[in-house]
Amino acid sequence: MNLVQLIERSINQRKLSSILTVANVALGMMLVCAILVGRREVDEKYRSQSRGFELVVGPTGSTLQLVLNAIYHVDQSQGLLPYAVLEQLREQPEYVRLAVPYALGDSYRGYRVVATDEDLFSKHFPLPAGEGREKLASGRPFVCDPAALKDALDDLRAGRVGTHEEAGEEGEDHDHDHDHDHDHDHGGARAEAVLGATVAARLGLELGDHIEPSHNVEGAIAHAGHHAWEVVGILRETGTPIDRVVFINLDSFYRIPEHAGGLIPGSNEPGLSSVLLFGRGAFAKLRLYGALRNRSDLQVADVATEIHKLLDLVGGLREFFLVMAWLVVVTGVMSIMVAIYNTMNERRREIAIMRALGARRRRILCVIVGEAVALGGTGALVGTLLGHGLLWLARSRVESFAGLRLDPGRLLPEEILAAGAVILVSALAGLVPAMKAYRTDVARNLAPLS
Amino acid sequence: MAIKLEDLRMTWREPDGRERHVLDVPLLEVPDASQLCLVGHSGSGKTTLLNVIAGIVRPSAGRVFVGGEEISAMGEAQRDLFRARHVGYVFQTFNLLQGLTAVENVMLAMSFAGVAARPARERAEHLLDRVGLSERRRARPATMSVGEQQRVAIARALANRPMVVLADEPTANLDERNAAETIDLLRETTSEENSILLLVTHDAEVRDRFDDVRELREISR
């Protein structure tokens, strides 16, 4: 009977009390781990996923919402930015290295559809890395025909909404994902889609398939006519929100009658949701930022600054929850002390018996402290596993809600430290009853019970 | 002499501050391999005497020798180790640990004496076999009869091949048949192990089973 066996038997003898005590510690530890891992994942992923993006230009409103909408593909678009802004930006090549338009409004089976042009495949666009076909796992970039886009914009500006559309509509019934020969040539514009890696994998889409997005981001409204986009490419996986986006060519987007609502209210000017702007160096970026900040008809957001602000904003809340979780852990550890202390009366006789058999006081002390450590350590281990399990269960919800793909399998050094702290504090908590055990009067407690 | 007490005095301090003399033994000598029955009425200091010999408590005055070692001069840790190795104890209420099986209760005594797990298990199983409990090795005390529990306690007392086995009213909680069997078993096994048996009782029937019987008041001042 070594020390470990003695501790194990002692815990087994008080199974229910031991399980409840472990559950107490585990509950707190689960929360601590979930918050620690969640915090680290959010910090790292929000920073890494926005790496390479510089400025976002959009309609006036919240700069944070603009960044969340354009970079993380969450939250609602705040309105429309005149298409002319994109044209103005592209007229400043000395400052602007790349300006990528984003037009939102559609979704496909829960995934956001973003209309953009071929600059998406520029080597200066950070995700996925590379240029042109290098960004793709298979297929080719879509074609955004400048002439067709110009025609579409001219038609919108001239008030000729959807004039080419009728020619393309055939009114046939068809499934979304199957090859069919209905319209994917929207008023002269090719209708092509490049899918994010997750979209393709989860929906089982392949090159040559046709998709038919619904109007609005929630996908609640079907387009009046059948508008199908042919899948011509699938992006390489990036582990970022781009994986969950369907990109279509901008010229096809403006040919859909519902997107006539994409006109700036009170005008015939086509609108964009945002423009992702990349400066020609740090100085140019600063100049662009300064110049755009002074405009009242739009707003510009520095991506890094907004993410910093966001993490600061949620940081306080996370710290609050972390403190609460630690309080639960401390309560759990205190329950170890209380549980052992409350059994000291029944233990006194056992201790006296062991002492009479030759056990030294130090050994008795070790049994009690060891029991506290075992309960605390088990609680810490179970709590850590539960915390990661909680994150594993929440990961798909977090991905759709916040655009973050959590990695619940990752063990942080902070968690190991937290588990160590729990064990240490458990040992200290165990010392209180252990000292009582240490001082047990052997002769008195060996006497027959009356 | 295997046990020798010289001018042993034990005094308790009462809650009201007064001193109460529990033991006052000028000389007691117990030779090797003997089996001595000490008789005394309740409260006469029998248990205290055994606790002093076991080194559980220190005498207020006098000297206690066991196997030639003066345990009354030892520190507490030394006495604990000495007790683990050389003294076996059988209690009136058996005092088995409820969370352990019969074999584990016997092994526990050996673990405090530093015996490794494998030989401890072999010895424990042998002793349980000797006291007729080979089929009850894995039983926990709560599932055993009082007679069986006392036999486990005897096996535990013999576990470390002690110089001395101290038995404190070992039949007080047993019926007549179990009491007789327990005394016979104690006498046989201690004799086989070459241990001294020092038993205290107030039971006349137990006393009648010993050749060497002494009244505590006779050896006291």
XYZ file of C-alpha atoms in Angstrom:
671
model
C 0.000 0.000 0.000
C 1.913 2.989 -1.205
C 0.890 6.600 -0.799
C -0.922 6.762 -4.134
C -2.949 3.637 -3.318
C -3.868 5.027 0.072
C -5.045 8.287 -1.519
C -6.993 6.409 -4.179
C -8.731 4.224 -1.564
C -9.554 7.247 0.539
C -11.125 9.026 -2.443
C -12.997 5.884 -3.438
C -14.367 5.520 0.034
C -16.057 8.905 -0.336
C -16.981 8.551 -3.975
C -19.994 10.851 -4.175
C -18.372 13.650 -2.224
C -15.205 13.266 -4.326
C -17.125 13.376 -7.619
C -19.012 16.495 -6.569
C -15.805 18.176 -5.467
C -14.055 17.318 -8.731
C -17.099 18.569 -10.656
C -16.891 21.867 -8.771
C -13.265 22.398 -9.745
C -13.827 21.106 -13.278
C -16.662 23.527 -13.908
C -14.477 26.504 -13.089
C -11.507 25.115 -14.963
C -13.697 24.440 -17.997
C -14.717 28.098 -18.089
C -11.156 29.307 -17.556
C -9.830 27.101 -20.377
C -12.626 28.011 -22.749
C -12.039 31.697 -22.101
C -8.233 31.413 -22.314
C -8.314 29.427 -25.548
C -11.134 31.524 -26.964
C -9.249 34.715 -26.144
C -6.030 33.515 -27.725
C -7.795 32.184 -30.793
C -9.808 35.371 -31.283
C -6.719 37.555 -30.843
C -4.526 35.526 -33.150
C -7.108 34.750 -35.782
C -8.510 38.279 -35.958
C -5.012 39.627 -36.379
C -3.766 36.968 -38.774
C -6.872 36.953 -40.932
C -6.668 40.696 -41.480
C -2.919 40.611 -42.179
C -2.118 42.171 -45.533
C -5.316 44.212 -45.697
C -4.736 47.935 -45.378
C -7.705 50.237 -45.831
C -11.395 49.726 -46.408
C -13.490 52.473 -47.963
C -17.237 52.348 -47.498
C -20.369 54.376 -46.895
C -20.513 56.517 -43.759
C -21.329 54.693 -40.546
C -19.269 52.550 -38.241
C -15.658 51.943 -39.289
C -15.607 48.752 -37.222
C -18.715 47.434 -38.927
C -17.160 48.281 -42.275
C -14.055 46.220 -41.479
C -16.067 43.311 -40.047
C -18.243 43.328 -43.145
C -15.462 43.611 -45.723
C -12.682 41.532 -44.155
C -14.494 39.032 -41.939
C -17.686 38.802 -43.993
C -19.893 39.162 -40.948
C -22.415 41.831 -40.004
C -24.588 43.795 -42.389
C -23.432 46.186 -45.063
C -24.092 49.778 -44.021
C -25.273 51.056 -47.325
C -23.737 51.944 -50.633
C -20.686 53.766 -51.795
C -20.880 55.443 -55.221
C -19.139 53.352 -57.858
C -17.479 56.584 -58.939
C -15.360 56.455 -55.775
C -13.691 53.304 -57.078
C -13.035 55.060 -60.387
C -11.573 58.065 -58.582
C -9.290 55.861 -56.522
C -8.051 54.006 -59.562
C -7.192 57.351 -61.111
C -4.479 57.805 -58.483
C -2.017 55.054 -59.388
C 0.812 56.991 -57.721
C -0.849 56.239 -54.362
C -3.141 53.296 -55.063
C -1.529 49.962 -55.776
C -4.821 48.078 -55.802
C -8.495 48.905 -55.242
C -10.811 45.905 -55.068
C -14.551 46.575 -55.178
C -16.965 44.489 -53.144
C -20.679 44.444 -53.929
C -22.774 42.459 -51.529
C -26.409 41.562 -51.525
C -26.720 37.913 -52.413
C -26.111 34.641 -50.695
C -25.941 31.038 -51.745
C -27.171 28.397 -49.306
C -26.022 30.427 -46.336
C -22.738 31.566 -47.836
C -22.169 35.183 -48.725
C -21.866 36.119 -52.387
C -19.450 38.950 -53.156
C -19.324 40.509 -56.572
C -15.920 41.864 -57.488
C -13.572 42.149 -60.399
C -10.391 40.451 -61.498
C -8.261 42.474 -59.077
C -9.252 39.824 -56.561
C -6.664 37.651 -58.295
C -3.903 40.280 -58.145
C -0.731 39.290 -56.337
C -1.274 42.345 -54.134
C -4.541 40.944 -52.791
C -3.338 39.028 -49.721
C -5.620 35.994 -49.668
C -4.931 33.425 -50.940
C -1.280 34.206 -51.604
C -0.087 34.238 -55.183
C -1.369 35.628 -58.419
C -4.038 34.477 -60.847
C -4.288 30.699 -60.992
C -1.790 30.407 -58.119
C -4.602 31.490 -55.813
C -6.768 28.629 -56.983
C -6.840 25.005 -55.943
C -8.541 24.204 -59.240
C -10.005 25.950 -62.268
C -9.323 29.481 -63.339
C -10.180 33.020 -62.216
C -13.528 34.335 -63.397
C -13.560 36.839 -66.229
C -14.863 40.293 -65.476
C -15.216 41.832 -68.900
C -14.456 45.589 -68.654
C -16.627 46.318 -71.678
C -19.575 44.392 -70.282
C -19.116 46.082 -66.916
C -19.017 49.491 -68.558
C -22.178 48.660 -70.491
C -23.910 47.550 -67.326
C -22.853 50.658 -65.431
C -23.858 52.897 -68.357
C -27.259 51.211 -68.497
C -27.782 51.707 -64.793
C -26.673 55.328 -64.967
C -28.982 55.869 -67.931
C -31.886 54.344 -66.045
C -32.025 51.260 -68.268
C -32.455 48.794 -65.485
C -32.330 45.108 -66.408
C -32.772 45.847 -70.119
C -30.558 42.981 -71.139
C -32.003 40.697 -68.563
C -35.123 39.589 -70.299
C -33.127 38.299 -73.209
C -31.371 35.882 -70.937
C -34.360 34.536 -69.044
C -35.743 31.267 -70.171
C -38.125 30.607 -67.309
C -37.222 26.943 -66.943
C -37.440 24.989 -63.729
C -34.060 23.764 -62.608
C -32.095 22.724 -59.576
C -29.466 24.957 -58.127
C -26.421 22.837 -58.391
C -26.885 20.852 -61.492
C -25.680 21.532 -64.926
C -28.337 23.131 -66.998
C -28.385 25.176 -70.057
C -30.292 28.168 -68.768
C -28.965 31.657 -68.521
C -25.507 32.179 -67.237
C -24.862 34.950 -69.701
C -26.435 37.944 -68.034
C -27.196 40.474 -70.684
C -23.934 39.874 -72.460
C -21.906 39.446 -69.274
C -20.493 36.033 -68.444
C -21.801 34.740 -65.140
C -18.919 33.009 -63.427
C -18.207 32.123 -59.844
C -15.066 31.301 -57.898
C -15.766 29.524 -54.627
C -14.029 29.685 -51.313
C -12.582 26.327 -50.258
C -15.123 25.728 -47.481
C -18.088 26.527 -49.713
C -16.905 24.040 -52.323
C -16.123 21.338 -49.768
C -19.268 21.661 -47.682
C -21.678 21.991 -50.589
C -19.875 19.420 -52.711
C -19.549 21.800 -55.633
C -17.164 21.184 -58.487
C -15.984 23.014 -61.540
C -18.708 23.290 -64.144
C -21.536 23.207 -61.580
C -24.045 26.019 -61.627
C -25.193 27.937 -58.598
C -28.169 30.190 -58.259
C -27.790 32.690 -55.392
C -30.728 34.254 -53.628
C -31.157 37.931 -53.041
C -30.066 39.419 -49.735
C -27.445 38.009 -47.443
C -29.853 35.774 -45.532
C -30.921 34.236 -48.839
C -34.566 34.957 -48.067
C -35.587 36.316 -51.428
C -35.189 34.438 -54.658
C -34.256 36.383 -57.732
C -37.223 36.985 -59.992
C -35.590 35.213 -62.881
C -33.202 32.289 -62.991
C -29.675 33.565 -62.753
C -27.076 30.872 -62.658
C -23.343 31.288 -62.281
C -20.983 28.651 -63.514
C -18.311 27.544 -61.075
C -15.037 28.169 -62.885
C -12.602 28.098 -59.980
C -12.117 27.053 -56.359
C -9.778 29.077 -54.164
C -7.027 27.489 -52.133
C -7.914 27.032 -48.473
C -6.731 29.926 -46.292
C -8.322 29.222 -42.926
C -9.871 32.693 -43.145
C -13.417 33.938 -43.787
C -12.642 34.087 -47.522
C -13.031 30.305 -47.548
C -16.730 30.814 -46.886
C -17.380 33.299 -49.668
C -18.676 32.888 -53.209
C -17.067 35.419 -55.526
C -18.821 36.355 -58.761
C -17.831 38.744 -61.513
C -19.076 42.273 -60.938
C -20.402 42.806 -64.488
C -22.851 39.924 -64.103
C -23.989 41.287 -60.738
C -25.175 44.586 -62.128
C -27.300 42.852 -64.766
C -29.717 41.401 -62.228
C -32.877 43.531 -61.978
C -33.040 43.276 -58.166
C -29.612 44.824 -58.037
C -31.015 47.995 -59.534
C -31.653 48.614 -55.824
C -27.886 48.870 -55.751
C -28.254 52.370 -57.067
C -27.424 55.161 -54.689
C -30.823 56.376 -53.415
C -32.060 59.408 -55.293
C -29.626 58.915 -58.126
C -28.769 56.597 -60.965
C -25.284 56.028 -59.615
C -24.466 52.315 -59.102
C -23.280 51.462 -55.641
C -20.651 49.277 -54.034
C -20.604 47.931 -50.513
C -16.931 48.686 -49.992
C -13.552 49.048 -51.655
C -10.492 47.264 -50.294
C -7.657 49.660 -50.796
C -3.933 48.900 -50.894
C -1.492 51.819 -50.951
C 1.736 51.992 -52.831
C 3.807 51.857 -49.661
C 3.285 53.132 -46.145
C 3.507 56.794 -47.063
C 0.952 56.439 -49.850
C -1.357 54.585 -47.499
C -1.096 57.405 -45.001
C -1.806 59.997 -47.665
C -4.819 58.050 -48.880
C -6.086 57.572 -45.357
C -5.705 61.272 -44.554
C -7.384 62.378 -47.753
C -10.298 59.981 -47.499
C -10.876 60.728 -43.823
C -11.703 64.306 -44.716
C -14.511 63.301 -47.037
C -18.038 63.437 -45.684
C -19.610 61.227 -48.352
C -17.672 58.125 -47.324
C -15.551 56.720 -44.559
C -12.229 54.973 -44.547
C -11.098 52.415 -41.985
C -7.557 51.354 -41.219
C -7.906 47.611 -40.811
C -5.148 47.128 -38.217
C -6.442 50.006 -36.080
C -10.008 48.742 -36.179
C -8.999 45.227 -35.192
C -6.948 46.653 -32.343
C -9.965 48.689 -31.245
C -12.207 45.654 -31.503
C -9.903 43.483 -29.423
C -9.586 46.284 -26.854
C -13.348 46.587 -26.778
C -13.985 42.922 -26.131
C -10.824 42.584 -24.014
C -12.396 44.153 -20.924
C -15.414 41.893 -21.192
C -13.217 38.834 -21.593
C -11.167 39.794 -18.550
C -14.371 40.144 -16.559
C -15.505 36.668 -17.593
C -12.037 35.300 -16.856
C -12.152 36.734 -13.320
C -15.612 35.214 -12.846
C -14.324 31.850 -14.078
C -11.361 32.025 -11.700
C -13.764 32.736 -8.844
C -15.620 29.543 -9.756
C -12.282 27.679 -9.695
C -11.397 29.147 -6.289
C -14.834 28.146 -4.972
C -14.208 24.651 -6.311
C -10.811 24.448 -4.639
C -12.291 25.727 -1.385
C -14.862 22.950 -1.654
C -11.965 20.474 -1.550
C -10.890 21.902 1.775
C -14.453 21.903 3.103
C -15.124 18.347 1.839
C -12.014 16.938 3.492
C -12.402 19.036 6.630
C -16.001 17.871 7.058
C -14.880 14.250 7.014
C -12.142 14.776 9.586
C -14.271 13.417 12.413
C -14.722 10.056 10.666
C -11.109 10.152 9.490
C -9.644 10.674 12.947
C -10.135 7.027 13.821
C -8.577 5.889 10.521
C -5.652 8.211 11.116
C -5.221 6.921 14.661
C -5.271 3.324 13.365
C -2.593 4.102 10.787
C -0.506 5.887 13.389
C -0.846 2.898 15.733
C 0.380 0.671 12.912
C 3.479 2.832 12.629
C 2.526 5.551 10.116
C 4.460 8.726 10.755
C 2.680 12.056 11.113
C 4.307 13.252 7.879
C 2.801 10.348 5.987
C -0.668 11.183 7.291
C -0.122 14.783 6.222
C 0.919 13.577 2.762
C -2.194 11.396 2.428
C -4.519 14.313 3.153
C -2.616 16.845 1.025
C -2.271 14.203 -1.686
C -6.000 13.648 -1.653
C -6.590 17.379 -2.088
C -4.045 17.482 -4.923
C -5.638 14.455 -6.592
C -9.098 16.014 -6.406
C -7.833 19.388 -7.635
C -5.662 17.815 -10.338
C -8.503 15.612 -11.581
C -10.798 18.628 -11.587
C -8.225 20.633 -13.540
C -7.745 17.836 -16.072
C -11.453 17.157 -16.515
C -12.138 20.892 -16.704
C -9.472 21.380 -19.353
C -10.925 18.566 -21.437
C -14.439 19.922 -20.975
C -13.274 23.429 -21.887
C -11.817 22.178 -25.135
C -14.913 20.053 -25.703
C -17.034 23.153 -25.222
C -14.989 24.989 -27.845
C -15.253 21.991 -30.162
C -19.035 22.045 -29.816
C -19.160 25.807 -30.324
C -16.747 25.980 -33.222
C -19.256 25.862 -36.082
C -21.473 28.443 -34.406
C -18.469 30.706 -33.779
C -17.355 30.257 -37.373
C -20.696 31.340 -38.772
C -21.206 34.089 -36.187
C -17.745 35.626 -35.979
C -15.958 34.227 -38.999
C -13.417 32.464 -36.795
C -12.327 28.885 -37.185
C -11.361 27.767 -33.683
C -8.755 25.110 -33.077
C -10.029 23.355 -29.927
C -7.211 20.798 -29.980
C -4.582 23.378 -29.142
C -3.312 23.397 -25.550
C -1.986 26.765 -24.407
C 0.885 27.257 -21.950
C -1.517 29.433 -19.930
C -3.782 26.408 -19.460
C -0.901 24.323 -18.141
C -0.047 27.171 -15.777
C -3.689 27.433 -14.736
C -3.842 23.687 -14.040
C -0.592 23.977 -12.059
C -2.047 26.860 -10.064
C -5.178 24.830 -9.305
C -3.055 21.927 -8.073
C -0.884 24.217 -5.964
C -3.870 25.964 -4.392
C -5.518 22.563 -3.834
C -2.417 21.445 -1.940
C -2.563 24.599 0.174
C -6.281 24.056 0.772
C -5.525 20.448 1.752
C -2.997 21.650 4.323
C -5.762 22.975 6.577
C -7.406 19.576 7.234
C -3.993 17.910 6.945
C -2.701 19.900 9.903
C -5.735 18.775 11.864
C -4.928 15.194 10.864
C -1.287 15.758 11.773
C -2.276 16.666 15.322
C -4.655 13.735 15.797
C -4.367 12.262 19.300
C -3.752 8.580 18.610
C -4.559 7.102 22.009
C -7.806 9.030 22.392
C -9.066 8.138 18.909
C -8.234 4.458 19.218
C -10.562 4.058 22.151
C -13.700 1.994 21.471
C -16.656 4.081 20.366
C -19.291 4.262 23.043
C 14.197 -9.596 28.661
C 12.093 -8.746 25.656
C 9.988 -6.223 27.591
C 11.161 -4.379 30.636
C 9.450 -1.537 32.446
C 11.338 0.355 35.158
C 9.651 2.806 37.499
C 6.989 3.501 34.934
C 4.609 6.289 35.806
C 1.836 7.738 33.734
C 0.004 10.828 34.838
C -2.880 12.568 33.074
C -3.768 16.148 33.688
C -7.502 16.502 34.220
C -9.443 19.406 32.656
C -9.624 21.039 36.095
C -5.811 21.024 36.264
C -5.437 18.219 38.772
C -3.090 15.325 38.037
C -4.391 11.759 37.906
C -1.955 8.870 38.282
C -2.948 6.178 35.817
C 0.038 3.876 36.059
C 2.746 3.319 38.592
C 4.709 0.159 37.811
C 8.072 -0.250 39.575
C 9.181 -3.224 37.500
C 7.740 -5.534 34.903
C 9.829 -8.030 32.967
C 8.435 -10.199 30.173
C 10.820 -12.798 28.746
C 11.122 -13.695 25.038
C 8.392 -15.849 23.494
C 6.217 -15.657 26.570
C 2.459 -15.253 26.617
C 1.303 -13.026 29.420
C -2.238 -12.113 30.365
C -2.590 -8.908 32.373
C -5.880 -8.583 34.173
C -7.441 -5.413 35.454
C -10.789 -3.758 35.862
C -12.036 -1.048 33.560
C -10.106 2.190 33.999
C -7.163 0.487 35.696
C -4.735 1.650 32.985
C -4.457 -1.542 30.928
C -4.801 0.211 27.561
C -2.446 2.982 28.659
C 0.144 0.391 29.605
C -0.070 -1.178 26.132
C 0.116 2.267 24.486
C 3.264 3.010 26.463
C 4.870 -0.284 25.430
C 3.840 0.345 21.814
C 5.417 3.791 21.955
C 2.124 5.489 21.102
C 2.428 7.597 24.237
C 5.478 8.450 26.272
C 5.490 7.714 29.971
C 5.496 10.602 32.386
C 8.457 8.943 34.107
C 10.446 5.729 34.015
C 12.024 3.646 31.289
C 10.518 1.236 28.761
C 12.650 -1.352 26.977
C 11.386 -3.515 24.115
C 13.851 -5.988 22.615
C 16.640 -4.205 24.417
C 15.800 -0.819 22.872
C 14.745 1.965 25.195
C 11.712 3.271 23.366
C 10.929 5.762 26.110
C 14.111 7.594 25.085
C 13.252 7.660 21.393
C 11.794 10.566 19.472
C 8.329 10.215 18.002
C 9.458 9.342 14.470
C 11.813 6.667 15.811
C 9.052 5.198 17.947
C 6.714 5.131 14.922
C 9.237 3.173 12.897
C 10.032 0.883 15.833
C 6.327 0.207 16.327
C 5.821 -0.492 12.628
C 8.656 -3.045 12.596
C 8.514 -4.677 15.997
C 5.077 -4.252 17.549
C 1.762 -5.749 16.476
C -1.462 -4.434 17.937
C -4.869 -6.140 18.214
C -7.673 -3.872 19.352
C -10.965 -4.486 21.059
C -12.886 -3.007 18.115
C -10.631 -4.554 15.455
C -9.877 -1.118 13.954
C -9.686 -2.225 10.354
C -9.750 0.455 7.677
C -13.161 0.250 6.052
C -11.986 1.381 2.633
C -9.473 -1.460 2.313
C -9.947 -5.139 1.660
C -8.760 -7.781 4.136
C -5.498 -8.306 2.283
C -4.917 -4.562 1.946
C -5.475 -4.059 5.667
C -2.715 -6.577 6.352
C -0.440 -5.107 3.697
C -0.943 -1.617 5.124
C 0.924 -2.552 8.296
C 3.853 -3.785 6.200
C 3.927 -0.655 4.053
C 4.633 1.438 7.164
C 7.569 -0.869 7.933
C 8.962 -0.337 4.435
C 8.159 -3.796 3.024
C 7.867 -3.836 -0.777
C 4.477 -4.508 -2.343
C 5.090 -8.012 -3.743
C 6.526 -9.650 -0.606
C 3.936 -7.777 1.438
C 1.121 -9.257 -0.618
C 2.593 -12.759 -0.391
C 2.989 -12.466 3.368
C -0.510 -11.012 3.787
C -2.064 -13.808 1.750
C -0.120 -16.397 3.736
C -1.318 -14.933 7.031
C -4.944 -14.707 5.895
C -4.644 -18.309 4.831
C -3.252 -19.118 8.297
C -6.178 -17.472 10.096
C -8.654 -19.258 7.797
C -9.642 -16.341 5.599
C -8.066 -17.252 2.282
C -11.487 -17.028 0.611
C -12.167 -13.605 2.121
C -9.024 -11.789 1.004
C -10.893 -9.342 -1.203
C -13.734 -8.767 1.270
C -14.111 -5.393 2.924
C -14.605 -5.223 6.688
C -18.223 -4.125 6.380
C -19.079 -7.429 4.679
C -17.297 -9.588 7.283
C -18.506 -10.997 10.564
C -16.955 -9.689 13.792
C -15.052 -12.960 14.185
C -13.631 -12.638 10.686
C -12.683 -9.020 11.308
C -10.772 -9.936 14.444
C -8.926 -12.661 12.542
C -7.899 -10.090 9.921
C -6.702 -7.900 12.796
C -4.608 -10.794 14.127
C -3.087 -11.363 10.686
C -2.321 -7.644 10.487
C -0.655 -7.682 13.935
C 1.620 -10.527 12.820
C 2.412 -9.031 9.425
C 5.871 -7.679 10.253
C 6.954 -10.691 12.360
C 6.895 -8.465 15.456
C 8.816 -9.034 18.663
C 5.665 -8.174 20.591
C 1.960 -8.547 19.891
C -0.163 -6.391 22.161
C -3.813 -7.367 22.457
C -6.234 -4.983 24.127
C -9.418 -6.767 25.205
C -9.498 -8.614 21.856
C -12.595 -10.635 22.733
C -14.727 -7.897 24.223
C -16.896 -7.625 21.114
C -17.058 -11.335 20.330
C -19.437 -14.070 21.361
C -18.181 -16.952 23.505
C -17.272 -19.276 20.648
C -15.521 -16.577 18.619
C -13.751 -15.360 21.752
C -12.317 -18.790 22.495
C -11.253 -19.262 18.864
C -9.642 -15.836 18.770
C -7.593 -16.453 21.925
C -6.478 -19.851 20.666
C -5.554 -18.367 17.312
C -3.619 -15.526 18.931
C -1.680 -17.934 21.134
C -0.925 -20.328 18.285
C 0.139 -17.745 15.740
C 2.276 -15.666 18.088
C 3.932 -18.876 19.195
C 4.594 -19.837 15.550
C 6.057 -16.387 14.859
C 8.125 -16.411 18.069
C 6.477 -13.227 19.249
C 5.675 -12.236 22.786
C 1.952 -12.019 23.400
C 0.913 -9.459 25.966
C -2.854 -9.473 26.358
C -4.921 -7.318 28.684
C -8.442 -8.249 29.684
C -10.981 -8.170 32.450
C -12.646 -11.351 31.145
C -12.219 -14.374 33.458
C -12.705 -16.860 30.626
C -9.888 -15.344 28.636
C -7.662 -15.290 31.705
C -8.287 -18.996 32.233
C -6.726 -19.797 28.851
C -3.300 -18.398 29.899
C -0.676 -19.998 32.105
C 1.015 -16.707 32.970
C -1.590 -14.355 34.402
C -0.872 -11.244 36.402
C -3.144 -8.681 38.014
C -2.274 -5.127 37.067
C -2.733 -3.999 40.651
C -0.185 -6.634 41.743
C 2.540 -5.221 39.545
C 1.616 -1.622 40.433
C 2.729 0.358 43.450
